[in-house]
Amino acid sequence: MTKKHYGLLGKNISYSFSKKYFLEKFKNLKLNCVYNNFDIESIEFLPDLLNENITNLKGFNVTIPYKNDIFKYLDEIDETAQEINAVNCVKIIDQYYLKGFNTDAYGFENSLKPLLKPRHKKALILGTGGASKAVAFVLKKLNIAFTFVSRNPTTTNQISYETLTDEIIINHQIIINCTPLGTHPNIQLHPNINYLALTSKHLLYDLIYNPSETKFLTKGKNQSATIKNGLEMLELQAEKSWEIWNEEN
């Protein structure tokens, strides 16, 4: 039986969660599959990479910085990925037809929902990078109003850290960190907000999973807030990718 190939497309991704996760999955389920890191300096190298691997390649995940750059190489884009404007999962159909999906939104939504209480009506999204798009998509779907907090606000739905008052923090009881601040090895870093304004009614969610408890989450926990890291989101999005790759075309 021919070995099926999967992988992760990105840049400087030796730290990757995905490779370890899928290789363990394949081993535990005794599947004749392999998962590789496709670490490329530029998205322009993608066609060559595909030509080298296409025979048994069934699909791949996409991470920073190519979640948007990948669009021009796709033959079809799923509706959700189109709306979010980011693709993190590509299915290869009949060797040469590439269809893009976004499973980040699925992972975030299904890890967030069990934590939500009726009081959770407004959210602050810290950061405006690629990950924040999937987060905003989910909050909109769940009818939770949100405001982005950015170092350099560019739209009416963005505010700066300097204008983030205690009153705004108190009135937004979900705060989601979509910045890389606090990721290993720079574990002392954290978003610049007034954590003393947090209460036990707040929910702090960090997309970072390494370390398992970032400074952002620790400071929230010290104020009795509910905290959650990004590990379950990653696991859920990985399983959703696996489901997509194995669906009948």
mmCIF file of N, CA and C in Angstrom, residues 162-232:
data_model
loop_
_atom_site.group_PDB
_atom_site.id
_atom_site.type_symbol
_atom_site.label_atom_id
_atom_site.label_comp_id
_atom_site.label_asym_id
_atom_site.label_seq_id
_atom_site.Cartn_x
_atom_site.Cartn_y
_atom_site.Cartn_z
ATOM 1 N N GLU A 162 -2.514 52.478 24.078
ATOM 2 C CA GLU A 162 -2.479 53.721 24.864
ATOM 3 C C GLU A 162 -3.895 54.198 25.222
ATOM 4 N N THR A 163 -4.864 53.918 24.355
ATOM 5 C CA THR A 163 -6.236 54.373 24.610
ATOM 6 C C THR A 163 -7.105 53.284 25.243
ATOM 7 N N LEU A 164 -6.483 52.158 25.579
ATOM 8 C CA LEU A 164 -7.221 51.056 26.224
ATOM 9 C C LEU A 164 -7.374 51.360 27.719
ATOM 10 N N THR A 165 -8.511 51.930 28.084
ATOM 11 C CA THR A 165 -8.744 52.339 29.473
ATOM 12 C C THR A 165 -9.227 51.170 30.333
ATOM 13 N N ASP A 166 -9.181 51.363 31.647
ATOM 14 C CA ASP A 166 -9.704 50.351 32.570
ATOM 15 C C ASP A 166 -11.184 50.099 32.314
ATOM 16 N N GLU A 167 -11.903 51.164 31.980
ATOM 17 C CA GLU A 167 -13.342 51.029 31.722
ATOM 18 C C GLU A 167 -13.610 50.117 30.522
ATOM 19 N N ILE A 168 -12.786 50.261 29.485
ATOM 20 C CA ILE A 168 -12.944 49.405 28.302
ATOM 21 C C ILE A 168 -12.667 47.948 28.670
ATOM 22 N N ILE A 169 -11.619 47.722 29.461
ATOM 23 C CA ILE A 169 -11.281 46.355 29.891
ATOM 24 C C ILE A 169 -12.421 45.761 30.713
ATOM 25 N N ILE A 170 -12.961 46.548 31.631
ATOM 26 C CA ILE A 170 -14.062 46.066 32.487
ATOM 27 C C ILE A 170 -15.289 45.704 31.655
ATOM 28 N N ASN A 171 -15.544 46.472 30.592
ATOM 29 C CA ASN A 171 -16.730 46.250 29.757
ATOM 30 C C ASN A 171 -16.550 45.187 28.675
ATOM 31 N N HIS A 172 -15.330 44.690 28.517
ATOM 32 C CA HIS A 172 -15.053 43.625 27.535
ATOM 33 C C HIS A 172 -14.532 42.414 28.312
ATOM 34 N N GLN A 173 -15.423 41.463 28.555
ATOM 35 C CA GLN A 173 -15.071 40.396 29.497
ATOM 36 C C GLN A 173 -14.452 39.162 28.847
ATOM 37 N N ILE A 174 -14.222 39.243 27.533
ATOM 38 C CA ILE A 174 -13.383 38.248 26.853
ATOM 39 C C ILE A 174 -12.188 39.012 26.274
ATOM 40 N N ILE A 175 -10.981 38.534 26.558
ATOM 41 C CA ILE A 175 -9.774 39.146 25.993
ATOM 42 C C ILE A 175 -8.936 38.029 25.377
ATOM 43 N N ILE A 176 -8.667 38.160 24.081
ATOM 44 C CA ILE A 176 -7.977 37.109 23.333
ATOM 45 C C ILE A 176 -6.638 37.621 22.837
ATOM 46 N N ASN A 177 -5.574 36.940 23.217
ATOM 47 C CA ASN A 177 -4.244 37.331 22.753
ATOM 48 C C ASN A 177 -3.918 36.638 21.435
ATOM 49 N N CYS A 178 -3.863 37.435 20.362
ATOM 50 C CA CYS A 178 -3.483 36.916 19.041
ATOM 51 C C CYS A 178 -2.088 37.386 18.647
ATOM 52 N N THR A 179 -1.350 37.943 19.605
ATOM 53 C CA THR A 179 0.029 38.367 19.337
ATOM 54 C C THR A 179 0.969 37.221 19.725
ATOM 55 N N PRO A 180 2.230 37.268 19.264
ATOM 56 C CA PRO A 180 3.189 36.227 19.669
ATOM 57 C C PRO A 180 3.857 36.519 21.011
ATOM 58 N N LEU A 181 3.461 37.606 21.677
ATOM 59 C CA LEU A 181 4.116 38.000 22.934
ATOM 60 C C LEU A 181 3.932 36.944 24.024
ATOM 61 N N GLY A 182 5.055 36.443 24.524
ATOM 62 C CA GLY A 182 5.015 35.435 25.580
ATOM 63 C C GLY A 182 5.342 34.044 25.104
ATOM 64 N N THR A 183 5.517 33.882 23.789
ATOM 65 C CA THR A 183 5.870 32.573 23.240
ATOM 66 C C THR A 183 7.289 32.182 23.665
ATOM 67 N N HIS A 184 7.482 30.896 23.959
ATOM 68 C CA HIS A 184 8.811 30.374 24.275
ATOM 69 C C HIS A 184 9.771 30.720 23.138
ATOM 70 N N PRO A 185 10.988 31.201 23.409
ATOM 71 C CA PRO A 185 11.629 31.291 24.730
ATOM 72 C C PRO A 185 11.422 32.636 25.435
ATOM 73 N N ASN A 186 10.683 33.559 24.802
ATOM 74 C CA ASN A 186 10.526 34.904 25.398
ATOM 75 C C ASN A 186 9.323 34.944 26.345
ATOM 76 N N ILE A 187 9.385 34.093 27.349
ATOM 77 C CA ILE A 187 8.208 33.847 28.183
ATOM 78 C C ILE A 187 7.888 34.972 29.172
ATOM 79 N N GLN A 188 8.793 35.943 29.316
ATOM 80 C CA GLN A 188 8.513 37.063 30.231
ATOM 81 C C GLN A 188 7.683 38.166 29.575
ATOM 82 N N LEU A 189 7.530 38.096 28.256
ATOM 83 C CA LEU A 189 6.781 39.134 27.541
ATOM 84 C C LEU A 189 5.279 38.912 27.660
ATOM 85 N N HIS A 190 4.528 40.005 27.552
ATOM 86 C CA HIS A 190 3.067 39.915 27.602
ATOM 87 C C HIS A 190 2.476 41.187 26.994
ATOM 88 N N PRO A 191 1.243 41.128 26.494
ATOM 89 C CA PRO A 191 0.598 42.339 25.968
ATOM 90 C C PRO A 191 0.507 43.412 27.043
ATOM 91 N N ASN A 192 0.649 44.643 26.624
ATOM 92 C CA ASN A 192 0.699 45.777 27.553
ATOM 93 C C ASN A 192 -0.703 46.301 27.863
ATOM 94 N N ILE A 193 -1.392 45.605 28.759
ATOM 95 C CA ILE A 193 -2.705 46.058 29.231
ATOM 96 C C ILE A 193 -2.666 46.127 30.760
ATOM 97 N N ASN A 194 -3.635 46.813 31.363
ATOM 98 C CA ASN A 194 -3.684 46.889 32.825
ATOM 99 C C ASN A 194 -4.414 45.664 33.378
ATOM 100 N N TYR A 195 -3.656 44.685 33.798
ATOM 101 C CA TYR A 195 -4.229 43.428 34.282
ATOM 102 C C TYR A 195 -4.988 43.606 35.591
ATOM 103 N N LEU A 196 -4.700 44.686 36.313
ATOM 104 C CA LEU A 196 -5.393 44.934 37.585
ATOM 105 C C LEU A 196 -6.859 45.299 37.376
ATOM 106 N N ALA A 197 -7.219 45.627 36.142
ATOM 107 C CA ALA A 197 -8.619 45.946 35.831
ATOM 108 C C ALA A 197 -9.451 44.676 35.585
ATOM 109 N N LEU A 198 -8.772 43.537 35.522
ATOM 110 C CA LEU A 198 -9.474 42.268 35.288
ATOM 111 C C LEU A 198 -10.179 41.798 36.558
ATOM 112 N N THR A 199 -11.235 41.017 36.359
ATOM 113 C CA THR A 199 -11.995 40.473 37.493
ATOM 114 C C THR A 199 -12.281 38.981 37.247
ATOM 115 N N SER A 200 -12.952 38.386 38.195
ATOM 116 C CA SER A 200 -13.330 36.969 38.070
ATOM 117 C C SER A 200 -14.356 36.749 36.954
ATOM 118 N N LYS A 201 -14.932 37.835 36.451
ATOM 119 C CA LYS A 201 -15.902 37.717 35.356
ATOM 120 C C LYS A 201 -15.235 37.639 33.983
ATOM 121 N N HIS A 202 -13.927 37.886 33.944
ATOM 122 C CA HIS A 202 -13.216 37.896 32.672
ATOM 123 C C HIS A 202 -12.795 36.490 32.225
ATOM 124 N N LEU A 203 -12.714 36.341 30.910
ATOM 125 C CA LEU A 203 -12.178 35.141 30.286
ATOM 126 C C LEU A 203 -10.991 35.568 29.424
ATOM 127 N N LEU A 204 -9.808 35.048 29.735
ATOM 128 C CA LEU A 204 -8.610 35.337 28.956
ATOM 129 C C LEU A 204 -8.226 34.103 28.147
ATOM 130 N N TYR A 205 -8.105 34.292 26.848
ATOM 131 C CA TYR A 205 -7.766 33.196 25.941
ATOM 132 C C TYR A 205 -6.484 33.580 25.202
ATOM 133 N N ASP A 206 -5.490 32.700 25.256
ATOM 134 C CA ASP A 206 -4.217 32.959 24.576
ATOM 135 C C ASP A 206 -4.026 31.911 23.487
ATOM 136 N N LEU A 207 -3.826 32.343 22.248
ATOM 137 C CA LEU A 207 -3.606 31.401 21.157
ATOM 138 C C LEU A 207 -2.275 30.662 21.284
ATOM 139 N N ILE A 208 -1.388 31.194 22.112
ATOM 140 C CA ILE A 208 -0.093 30.536 22.364
ATOM 141 C C ILE A 208 -0.311 29.260 23.185
ATOM 142 N N TYR A 209 0.470 28.220 22.885
ATOM 143 C CA TYR A 209 0.374 26.972 23.648
ATOM 144 C C TYR A 209 1.702 26.579 24.304
ATOM 145 N N ASN A 210 2.783 27.287 23.939
ATOM 146 C CA ASN A 210 4.087 27.009 24.531
ATOM 147 C C ASN A 210 4.724 28.328 24.961
ATOM 148 N N PRO A 211 4.765 28.598 26.281
ATOM 149 C CA PRO A 211 4.438 27.721 27.406
ATOM 150 C C PRO A 211 2.928 27.528 27.582
ATOM 151 N N SER A 212 2.562 26.530 28.353
ATOM 152 C CA SER A 212 1.140 26.236 28.547
ATOM 153 C C SER A 212 0.430 27.340 29.322
ATOM 154 N N GLU A 213 1.187 28.062 30.148
ATOM 155 C CA GLU A 213 0.608 29.224 30.824
ATOM 156 C C GLU A 213 1.525 30.425 30.612
ATOM 157 N N THR A 214 1.114 31.297 29.737
ATOM 158 C CA THR A 214 1.902 32.496 29.431
ATOM 159 C C THR A 214 1.773 33.515 30.553
ATOM 160 N N LYS A 215 2.605 34.521 30.486
ATOM 161 C CA LYS A 215 2.536 35.623 31.460
ATOM 162 C C LYS A 215 1.152 36.287 31.397
ATOM 163 N N PHE A 216 0.628 36.425 30.180
ATOM 164 C CA PHE A 216 -0.716 36.978 29.959
ATOM 165 C C PHE A 216 -1.758 36.188 30.759
ATOM 166 N N LEU A 217 -1.687 34.857 30.679
ATOM 167 C CA LEU A 217 -2.657 34.015 31.397
ATOM 168 C C LEU A 217 -2.416 34.038 32.904
ATOM 169 N N THR A 218 -1.154 34.022 33.304
ATOM 170 C CA THR A 218 -0.832 34.053 34.737
ATOM 171 C C THR A 218 -1.368 35.323 35.385
ATOM 172 N N LYS A 219 -1.176 36.451 34.703
ATOM 173 C CA LYS A 219 -1.658 37.725 35.239
ATOM 174 C C LYS A 219 -3.189 37.734 35.314
ATOM 175 N N GLY A 220 -3.837 37.083 34.360
ATOM 176 C CA GLY A 220 -5.290 36.956 34.411
ATOM 177 C C GLY A 220 -5.729 36.073 35.563
ATOM 178 N N LYS A 221 -5.035 34.956 35.725
ATOM 179 C CA LYS A 221 -5.357 34.015 36.807
ATOM 180 C C LYS A 221 -5.196 34.679 38.174
ATOM 181 N N ASN A 222 -4.185 35.546 38.294
ATOM 182 C CA ASN A 222 -3.961 36.253 39.561
ATOM 183 C C ASN A 222 -5.115 37.184 39.919
ATOM 184 N N GLN A 223 -5.918 37.544 38.912
ATOM 185 C CA GLN A 223 -7.105 38.386 39.136
ATOM 186 C C GLN A 223 -8.384 37.533 39.153
ATOM 187 N N SER A 224 -8.196 36.212 39.253
ATOM 188 C CA SER A 224 -9.305 35.236 39.329
ATOM 189 C C SER A 224 -10.092 35.094 38.025
ATOM 190 N N ALA A 225 -9.484 35.528 36.907
ATOM 191 C CA ALA A 225 -10.140 35.357 35.608
ATOM 192 C C ALA A 225 -10.048 33.897 35.166
ATOM 193 N N THR A 226 -10.967 33.461 34.322
ATOM 194 C CA THR A 226 -10.887 32.150 33.680
ATOM 195 C C THR A 226 -9.837 32.237 32.574
ATOM 196 N N ILE A 227 -8.978 31.224 32.462
ATOM 197 C CA ILE A 227 -7.922 31.274 31.441
ATOM 198 C C ILE A 227 -7.926 30.018 30.573
ATOM 199 N N LYS A 228 -7.437 30.188 29.346
ATOM 200 C CA LYS A 228 -7.377 29.073 28.393
ATOM 201 C C LYS A 228 -6.241 29.321 27.404
ATOM 202 N N ASN A 229 -5.426 28.290 27.147
ATOM 203 C CA ASN A 229 -4.369 28.439 26.143
ATOM 204 C C ASN A 229 -4.813 27.854 24.802
ATOM 205 N N GLY A 230 -3.917 27.906 23.810
ATOM 206 C CA GLY A 230 -4.309 27.551 22.452
ATOM 207 C C GLY A 230 -4.113 26.098 22.058
ATOM 208 N N LEU A 231 -3.755 25.230 23.011
ATOM 209 C CA LEU A 231 -3.458 23.840 22.643
ATOM 210 C C LEU A 231 -4.672 23.108 22.074
ATOM 211 N N GLU A 232 -5.809 23.215 22.762
ATOM 212 C CA GLU A 232 -6.997 22.508 22.280
ATOM 213 C C GLU A 232 -7.426 23.027 20.904
#
